[in-house]
Amino acid sequence: MTEPLRLGIAGLGTVGAGVVKIVRQKAALLETRGGRPISISAVSARNRVKDRGVPLDSYDWEDDPVTLAQRDDVDVFVELVGGSDGPAKASTEAALRAGKDVVTANKALLAHHGQALAEAAEASGAVLRFEAAVAGGIPVVKALTEGLAANDIQRVMGVMNGTCNYILTRMESGGLTYKEAFAEADGLGYLEADPNLDVGGIDAGHKLSLLASIAFGTQVDFDAVELEGIGRVSIEDIRQAADMGYKVKLLGVCQMTGRGLEQRMSPCLVPATSPLGQLDGGTNMVMIEGDQVGQIVMSGAGAGEGPTASAVLADVIDIARGTRVSTFGQPSSSLIKPRPATTATPAPYYLRLMLLDKPGALAKVAAVLGEAGVSINRMRQRSHDQNTAPVLIVTHKTTRAALDNALAAMVGTGVVEGEPVALRIEQV
């Protein structure tokens, strides 16, 4: 086929401008690898006059992305608007109804509406691709849907938010408090407009829910992802983890168990010598365990203009080649509604609590843990001021439910000040 594949690009922020740059600068390469020319027919964004560092005057302009999605001279609608609803959802639905293929980097949209959009794509004979929505330039979606398609996936885990990894890395390397590292990341422009999307684990949770769907053949269920951000991780936790041979990472894990589908995004301790433990700065890493290949590790830039635009164009090139893959790797009608796991797989935990300087205080804490069925592996009491002393505990394997019961009971002992911090120690 020699007719060009014509794109309509909605959203001209960092990623959208990056896509335009690649199409303009690498036209010959894209044509060679896609088997046909790739061109841009029209674009859309909120601000028509903003300088985006790339010429746009050769493309038609549409103020409304829905109108752009329905144009006759658009074969592939590239949705880079962002947001789980509003113009992003409306324009994507319009494109699919019109039978147009869609490429998106919008993890929030798919995390909340993935099943319905996958069904709409199949009903109209279109494809919906989203490599750029998960881990930026790392081709993890393609790996799961194609390269590892012959495997029963046992577990997917990884660091999927570069901002959080940067903050935790700087706390360790610079001896910074959480607030100091957060401010540094903000000054560098790493944080979303709503920072809680990053540090609250929501952005990474969106990505994890999409990978879980592909890995285990389930409908996307973001609401069942257990989310915990990094806001309560202190420099003391970072130092104590290092002293025990661990690093603290915001870690996403999904696996199918006898209790149901386990999906969790939370700060965890991982061995410092493991690939995840050695991951510094804003880099992402995804580890996939398959029954035939064992463990596969992929790392790279998880965000930014070049890496994310690269992933967008990878999907576009596949469409140009004629590759047609179901949204989540298999027909949407075959995706089962998952049963959320009632409790996470047992694991050891790291606990930090402030103990009041009272007789028998430590014994009361130990008794509460014992009554909840949580056994202590090791315990350390740090030097203290006049009123409190930090106590660090590493448990043997236990469930989070049993641990939460123990932590709740500690409130009634009268010997613990504030809320204890509990971090899972993940086996990598």
Steps between C-alpha positions, in 0.01 A plus 500: 500500500642839399220725619608694810364414842345827610509609864281738694677605820295633794714657771821688425674498834842349554410163348283633217772742389748213520287287269480783245877543514567131433253488210665806344862403565489126440253469211723268296573271796132476595403419140767232472400331824125548460486407133318819406535876557373640829362852490303742717171637368383714789566585863305629799586664833356754741740782406542566129771769524735339753855443375568128526842500338382329182326641188127426487384730218499220241228311690131577528390615844191381685394669821288199596678162526170321433481672162861402435422138584223491240687655206502299177873564452596348836577127506650485849386723784786569744354599836747689720254730677509313833239452770263213566191678365409821317647570154737202512220249553255671264749526213627144543145366496423708190804365318414139583138545394631628167712187462829683542799347674606675821840537663507653847740573784211545743525246784225668706251469213571129454519423872146632543342415163728240343247220470232716336752654260642159407149378423430811291821448303415140419142586409621742232797295381750753636804450723578688817871510587660645814869414527576860603259482794719264703867556588575751224758366258511147647308266260330308780152489342644352182704253705190372680260498203745360245848394611382308807160392365586129536566537874275467799598815687564441867585848623557853370676750719690821460579862567259689274521861615830675439413797719458283808817311422685830463372625837593178682841490330576860599393435858762227515782656297460854635381427850190708425169493683193407301392866486842609373513233229139577402583870462806415289293278268237773472765757409623274220147470358467129578167518681153490348274805538335293774807360681293232672468321167873434532583476871164346589566205268195571279692547173697180556183320612333584168792338318499193723129437436561499124790256525294273726225485238741389229696263722202313646226540240276708726292811459678811623419553867680810622261537794640176645862622498625547857663843498745650747723796417848592619406801715562323833842361406761681710874542468521273806323222305738550207804474729373200693413319177853564371647370826309174450603469134180635345379795294154658524307509172142580400435152367209369296422129517225300337453124510217251481468297820258252648347796685441693179681770302752685713576857387693732728705816463684592818842590639695180564845390602689311227851350519758768419687256275193415288431672165220698664725595791761638262250711307575867565357835392199534273543166324221241483538122519252218435565135587284228347504138613374243249479123532713447188746790504555548871567860600527777240629843608447817297611848603523842344354848489144490628393847387611803302460625147728262313426169676122546507479632143714202395242264652214684325672465162576132566124439515445712190764300307333174602171629361677607180637146468151357535553352846164457673516406867211500748525783751593280796653215301185295452138566396321722750218247530747245641629729776362380832383724780768456765440399858714733713727321746364528851852532641850535361748213486674472840835677530731638768446864596712785630335701779604835645317638803560760766484344841423710807754471781284295736574182696405185307430691179703269277342192656152636426587551134644150474190357667265680258692366201496149646128509566442594134713207386793718391838365610809719537814414306715781637455817699712808559443790737680822411633764739219719622412840637326558832160375390518266199727245337481374141461123479571306181352154450533247219232231509495150365261439210150617582191632327432871479160435659660348811750785514228764468311336787813522713566863407141594583528328837821689580301823518326368810820410683581860588869448428521594130512859380372583152426253221750216439654458154479153343686413180479163330829322427453364149672186379652584162 
